[in-house]
Coordinates of C-alpha atoms and ligand atoms in Angstrom, one line a residue:
M284 CA 96.6 65.6 86.2
T285 CA 95.8 61.9 85.6
E286 CA 98.7 59.6 85.9
K287 CA 99.1 57.2 83.3
I288 CA 100.5 53.8 84.3
V289 CA 101.5 51.1 82.0
R290 CA 101.1 47.4 83.0
A291 CA 103.3 44.6 81.5
H292 CA 103.0 40.9 82.5
T293 CA 105.9 38.7 82.8
N294 CA 106.4 35.7 80.5
I295 CA 107.9 32.2 81.0
A296 CA 109.9 30.8 78.0
L297 CA 108.9 27.3 76.7
I298 CA 111.6 27.5 74.2
K299 CA 114.4 29.4 76.0
Y300 CA 116.5 32.4 75.0
W301 CA 120.0 31.7 76.3
G302 CA 122.8 33.5 74.6
K303 CA 123.4 36.7 72.5
R304 CA 125.0 37.2 69.2
D305 CA 125.3 40.9 69.9
E306 CA 125.4 42.0 73.5
A307 CA 125.1 45.7 73.0
L308 CA 122.0 45.5 70.9
I309 CA 120.7 42.4 72.8
L310 CA 120.3 40.3 69.6
P311 CA 119.7 36.7 70.6
A312 CA 121.6 33.6 69.3
S313 CA 118.3 31.9 68.7
S314 CA 114.5 32.5 68.6
S315 CA 112.4 31.7 71.6
L316 CA 108.7 31.2 72.5
S317 CA 106.9 32.1 75.7
L318 CA 103.6 32.2 77.6
T319 CA 102.7 35.6 79.1
L320 CA 101.3 35.0 82.7
D321 CA 98.6 37.1 84.5
A322 CA 99.8 36.6 88.0
F323 CA 103.1 38.5 87.8
Y324 CA 103.3 42.0 86.5
T325 CA 105.0 45.5 86.8
D326 CA 103.2 48.8 86.8
T327 CA 105.3 51.8 85.7
S328 CA 104.9 55.6 85.0
V329 CA 107.2 58.0 83.6
T330 CA 106.7 61.8 84.0
F331 CA 109.2 64.4 82.7
D332 CA 110.0 67.1 85.3
N333 CA 112.4 70.0 84.8
S334 CA 112.3 70.6 88.5
L335 CA 114.4 67.4 89.1
Q336 CA 118.1 67.5 89.2
S337 CA 118.3 64.2 87.4
D338 CA 116.3 60.9 86.7
T339 CA 114.7 59.7 89.9
F340 CA 113.5 56.2 90.1
Y341 CA 111.4 54.5 92.7
L342 CA 110.9 50.8 92.8
N343 CA 108.1 49.5 95.1
D344 CA 108.1 53.1 96.6
R345 CA 111.9 52.9 97.5
L346 CA 114.2 55.4 96.0
Q347 CA 116.8 53.3 93.9
N348 CA 120.6 53.7 94.0
K349 CA 122.8 55.1 91.2
T350 CA 123.4 51.8 89.4
A351 CA 119.6 50.9 89.2
T352 CA 118.8 54.4 88.1
E353 CA 121.5 54.6 85.4
K354 CA 120.2 51.4 83.8
V355 CA 116.7 53.0 83.7
S356 CA 118.3 56.3 82.5
T357 CA 120.1 54.6 79.7
F358 CA 117.1 52.9 78.5
L359 CA 114.9 56.0 78.8
N360 CA 117.5 57.9 76.6
L361 CA 116.5 55.6 73.7
F362 CA 113.1 57.3 73.9
R363 CA 114.1 60.8 74.8
K364 CA 116.5 61.0 71.7
P365 CA 113.8 60.6 69.0
A366 CA 111.3 62.7 71.0
G367 CA 113.9 65.5 71.5
I368 CA 113.3 65.5 75.2
S369 CA 116.1 66.3 77.5
S370 CA 114.2 66.7 80.9
P371 CA 114.9 64.5 83.9
A372 CA 112.2 62.0 84.5
L373 CA 110.5 60.6 87.6
I374 CA 110.0 56.9 87.1
K375 CA 107.7 54.9 89.5
S376 CA 107.5 51.2 89.2
T377 CA 105.8 48.6 91.2
N378 CA 106.7 45.0 90.8
F379 CA 104.1 42.3 91.4
V380 CA 106.8 39.7 91.0
P381 CA 109.3 38.5 93.4
T382 CA 112.2 40.5 92.2
A383 CA 115.2 38.6 90.7
A384 CA 113.7 35.2 91.8
G385 CA 114.1 33.7 88.3
L386 CA 110.5 34.9 87.6
A387 CA 111.7 37.3 84.9
S388 CA 111.0 40.6 86.6
S389 CA 113.2 42.3 84.0
A390 CA 110.8 41.1 81.3
S391 CA 107.7 42.8 82.8
G392 CA 109.9 45.6 84.2
M393 CA 111.5 46.7 80.9
A394 CA 108.3 46.1 78.8
A395 CA 106.3 48.4 81.3
L396 CA 109.0 51.0 81.2
A397 CA 109.0 51.0 77.4
G398 CA 105.3 51.4 77.3
A399 CA 105.4 54.2 79.9
A400 CA 108.3 56.0 78.1
N401 CA 106.4 55.8 74.9
L402 CA 103.4 57.6 76.5
A403 CA 105.5 60.2 78.3
C404 CA 107.3 60.9 75.0
H405 CA 104.2 60.9 72.8
L406 CA 106.0 58.8 70.3
Q407 CA 102.9 56.7 69.5
L408 CA 105.0 53.6 68.9
T409 CA 103.3 50.4 67.4
Q410 CA 103.4 47.2 69.5
R411 CA 106.1 45.8 67.1
E412 CA 108.3 49.0 67.7
L413 CA 107.7 48.7 71.4
S414 CA 108.9 45.1 71.2
L415 CA 112.1 46.3 69.5
Y416 CA 112.5 49.0 72.3
A417 CA 111.9 46.7 75.1
R418 CA 114.5 44.3 73.8
R419 CA 117.1 47.0 74.3
G420 CA 116.3 46.8 78.1
S421 CA 116.2 43.1 78.4
G422 CA 115.9 40.2 76.0
S423 CA 112.9 38.6 77.6
A424 CA 111.1 41.9 77.7
T425 CA 110.7 41.7 73.9
R426 CA 108.1 39.1 74.4
S427 CA 106.2 40.7 77.2
I428 CA 104.4 43.2 74.9
Y429 CA 102.0 40.6 73.8
G430 CA 99.7 38.2 75.7
G431 CA 99.3 34.5 75.3
F432 CA 101.9 32.5 73.4
V433 CA 104.6 34.8 72.0
E434 CA 107.6 34.2 69.6
W435 CA 110.7 36.4 69.8
Q436 CA 112.1 36.1 66.3
M437 CA 115.8 36.3 66.4
G438 CA 115.8 38.2 63.1
T439 CA 118.8 39.3 61.0
C440 CA 119.6 42.7 62.6
A441 CA 118.5 45.1 65.3
A442 CA 115.5 46.3 63.2
D443 CA 113.8 42.9 62.8
S444 CA 114.5 41.1 66.1
Y445 CA 111.1 41.6 67.8
A446 CA 108.2 39.6 69.1
V447 CA 105.1 38.4 67.4
P448 CA 101.9 37.0 69.1
I449 CA 101.4 33.4 68.0
D450 CA 98.2 32.3 69.9
D451 CA 96.0 33.7 72.7
A452 CA 96.4 30.5 74.8
D453 CA 92.6 30.5 75.4
W454 CA 92.4 26.7 75.4
D455 CA 92.7 25.4 78.9
I456 CA 96.4 26.4 79.7
G457 CA 97.7 27.3 83.1
M458 CA 101.0 27.3 84.9
L459 CA 101.8 26.5 88.6
V460 CA 104.7 28.5 89.7
V461 CA 106.7 26.7 92.6
V462 CA 108.6 29.5 94.4
V463 CA 111.7 27.5 95.7
N464 CA 113.5 30.4 96.7
S465 CA 112.7 34.2 96.2
R466 CA 116.2 35.6 97.1
K467 CA 118.1 37.5 94.5
K468 CA 120.1 35.1 92.4
E469 CA 123.9 35.1 92.7
M470 CA 124.6 34.9 88.9
S471 CA 122.5 37.2 86.7
S472 CA 121.0 35.7 83.5
R473 CA 123.1 38.2 81.6
E474 CA 126.5 37.0 83.0
G475 CA 125.4 33.3 83.0
M476 CA 124.4 33.2 79.4
K477 CA 127.5 35.1 78.4
N478 CA 129.7 32.5 80.3
T479 CA 127.7 29.6 78.7
V480 CA 128.0 31.0 75.1
E481 CA 131.9 31.5 75.6
T482 CA 132.8 28.3 77.4
S483 CA 130.1 25.5 77.0
P484 CA 131.1 22.8 74.5
F485 CA 127.3 21.9 74.4
Y486 CA 126.3 25.4 73.1
T487 CA 126.4 24.6 69.4
G488 CA 124.3 21.6 70.0
W489 CA 121.8 23.7 71.9
L490 CA 121.5 26.1 69.0
D491 CA 120.8 23.3 66.4
S492 CA 118.3 21.7 68.7
T493 CA 116.4 24.6 69.9
A494 CA 115.7 25.9 66.3
N495 CA 114.0 22.4 65.6
D496 CA 112.1 22.6 69.0
L497 CA 110.6 26.1 68.0
I498 CA 109.3 24.5 64.7
E499 CA 107.8 21.6 66.5
I500 CA 106.2 23.6 69.4
K501 CA 104.6 26.0 67.0
K502 CA 103.0 23.1 65.2
A503 CA 101.9 21.7 68.6
I504 CA 100.3 25.1 69.6
R505 CA 98.5 25.4 66.2
L506 CA 97.0 22.0 66.8
Q507 CA 96.3 22.5 70.5
D508 CA 98.3 19.3 71.2
F509 CA 99.0 19.9 74.9
Q510 CA 101.1 16.8 75.3
K511 CA 103.4 17.6 72.5
M512 CA 103.7 21.1 73.6
G513 CA 104.6 20.1 77.2
E514 CA 107.2 17.5 76.1
I515 CA 109.0 19.9 73.9
T516 CA 108.8 22.5 76.8
E517 CA 110.4 20.3 79.3
S518 CA 113.0 19.0 77.0
N519 CA 114.1 22.4 75.8
G520 CA 114.4 23.7 79.4
M521 CA 116.5 20.8 80.3
K522 CA 118.7 21.3 77.4
M523 CA 119.3 24.8 78.3
H524 CA 120.3 23.9 81.8
G525 CA 122.6 21.3 80.3
T526 CA 124.5 24.0 78.4
M527 CA 125.2 25.7 81.7
L528 CA 126.5 22.6 83.4
G529 CA 128.9 22.4 80.6
A530 CA 130.1 25.9 81.1
N531 CA 133.4 26.8 82.8
P532 CA 133.0 27.4 85.7
P533 CA 130.0 25.1 85.6
L534 CA 126.6 26.9 86.4
S535 CA 123.5 25.5 87.9
Y536 CA 120.5 27.4 89.3
W537 CA 119.0 24.4 90.8
E538 CA 118.4 23.7 94.4
P539 CA 117.3 20.5 96.2
D540 CA 113.6 21.6 96.3
S541 CA 113.8 22.2 92.5
V542 CA 114.5 18.5 92.0
V543 CA 111.7 17.6 94.5
A544 CA 109.4 19.6 92.3
M545 CA 110.5 18.1 89.0
Q546 CA 110.1 14.7 90.6
L547 CA 106.6 15.4 91.6
V548 CA 105.8 16.4 88.1
R549 CA 107.0 13.1 86.8
Q550 CA 105.0 11.3 89.5
L551 CA 101.8 13.1 88.6
R552 CA 102.2 12.3 85.0
Q553 CA 102.6 8.6 85.9
E554 CA 99.3 9.1 87.7
G555 CA 97.8 10.3 84.3
I556 CA 97.8 14.1 85.0
S557 CA 99.3 15.8 82.0
C558 CA 101.8 18.5 83.2
Y559 CA 105.4 19.3 82.5
F560 CA 108.1 21.5 84.0
T561 CA 110.4 24.2 83.0
M562 CA 113.1 26.3 84.9
D563 CA 114.8 29.5 84.1
A564 CA 117.8 31.4 85.6
G565 CA 116.8 30.5 89.2
P566 CA 115.6 27.7 91.3
N567 CA 111.9 28.1 90.9
V568 CA 109.9 25.5 89.0
K569 CA 107.2 26.3 86.6
V570 CA 104.6 23.6 85.8
L571 CA 102.8 23.8 82.6
C572 CA 99.4 22.3 82.9
R573 CA 95.7 22.4 81.9
L574 CA 94.1 25.2 83.9
T575 CA 91.4 22.8 84.8
D576 CA 93.9 20.5 86.5
S577 CA 95.8 23.4 88.3
E578 CA 94.1 23.3 91.7
K579 CA 94.5 19.4 91.8
I580 CA 98.2 19.8 90.9
K581 CA 98.5 22.6 93.5
A582 CA 96.9 20.5 96.1
R583 CA 99.5 17.8 95.5
F584 CA 102.4 20.3 95.7
A585 CA 100.8 21.5 98.9
K586 CA 101.9 18.2 100.6
Q587 CA 105.5 19.2 100.1
F588 CA 105.6 23.0 99.8
N589 CA 104.0 25.9 101.8
P590 CA 100.9 27.3 100.3
E591 CA 102.7 30.7 99.8
Q592 CA 105.2 29.0 97.6
L593 CA 102.5 27.9 95.1
I594 CA 101.0 30.3 92.7
I595 CA 98.5 29.4 89.8
A596 CA 98.8 31.6 86.9
K597 CA 96.6 31.9 83.8
P598 CA 97.6 33.1 80.4
G599 CA 98.2 37.0 80.7
E600 CA 97.5 39.8 78.3
G601 CA 99.9 42.2 76.4
L602 CA 101.0 45.7 77.5
K603 CA 98.0 47.9 78.6
V604 CA 97.6 51.5 79.9
L605 CA 95.8 52.0 83.2
T606 CA 94.7 55.4 84.4
K607 CA 95.0 56.4 88.1
Ligands
2P0_760 C1 114.1 33.1 78.7 N1 115.8 33.8 80.4 O1 113.9 32.9 77.6 C2 115.4 32.8 79.4 C3 115.5 31.5 79.9 C4 116.3 33.0 81.6 C5 116.4 31.7 81.1 O2 115.5 35.6 79.3 O3 120.5 39.9 79.4 O4 116.8 38.9 81.7 O5 118.5 41.3 79.9 O6 118.6 39.9 77.9 O7 116.1 38.6 79.5 C6 116.5 36.0 81.3 O8 117.3 36.7 80.6 O9 118.6 38.6 79.9 C7 115.9 35.2 80.2 P1 119.2 39.9 79.2 P2 117.0 38.3 80.5 O10 113.2 33.8 79.4

């Protein structure tokens, strides 16, 4: 039997998702916009097998514990129910992303799982429906169904909070990922954003401001105005981190080398190289740049970071099925 594997790439938000209005349904407090990257992805297969006692989940060839398996099972139940399937499943996933390093492995992971579950259950879901399903696994996964620039529309309810493709990003766009630290983070995004929504006095200001950033960045993308897009990206990311600093207890994912990387980006701009940084719920720094400048920028970073910490990514594609 041929095994069908679904590949989903991760995405990096230029306009961030940080906070939910409904935790159970994973409805965001604001819309967001991301760039899907080719360099980081997850391959997943789901096979229903009545000879299994219960769902069995392998990540990177390692059998996962009860907690990790339960998370996958709960998600799979969303697919089993409409398909009328009750069999246990064998789930095999390979992450080509440093897991939990703030490189959004949950985005590619849950998007790939949604795609693989759809195939195993023969549900024939559309991409839009897959985006709705992926959202229930992890907010950022909503966007990983599509390639290029993608908007996750906050919507009005569970039925219309999905992602839409905005632009294929095929106009000299790249990203240098600076892996400051690939250890698992201490505070998950889920807890971090919850704490921020509940306690940060800056949170309402964030909501007002990010709505406008989204309008402006979509204009910049339409006009292929790289500088404008970069300026909005850098500012939006910093504002998100500002909301965390205002939380109680305060939250910061930055490490000293994160600041070193940000300063180098500013330095490069002074030298006339157009590039902008953004950071997520981890210490790594992502540098939005022209793909044609990416090697030059990487060479400058290589003076302060090890080569294995520097990964150039191109815009990636949406969900796809591979056959082994
Ligand atoms: C984003 N992040 O827009 C933001 C920016 C991190 C910082 O989406 O609780 O793993 O599963 O919906 O999607 C990371 O949060 O959180 C994230 P859940 P998720 O990419």
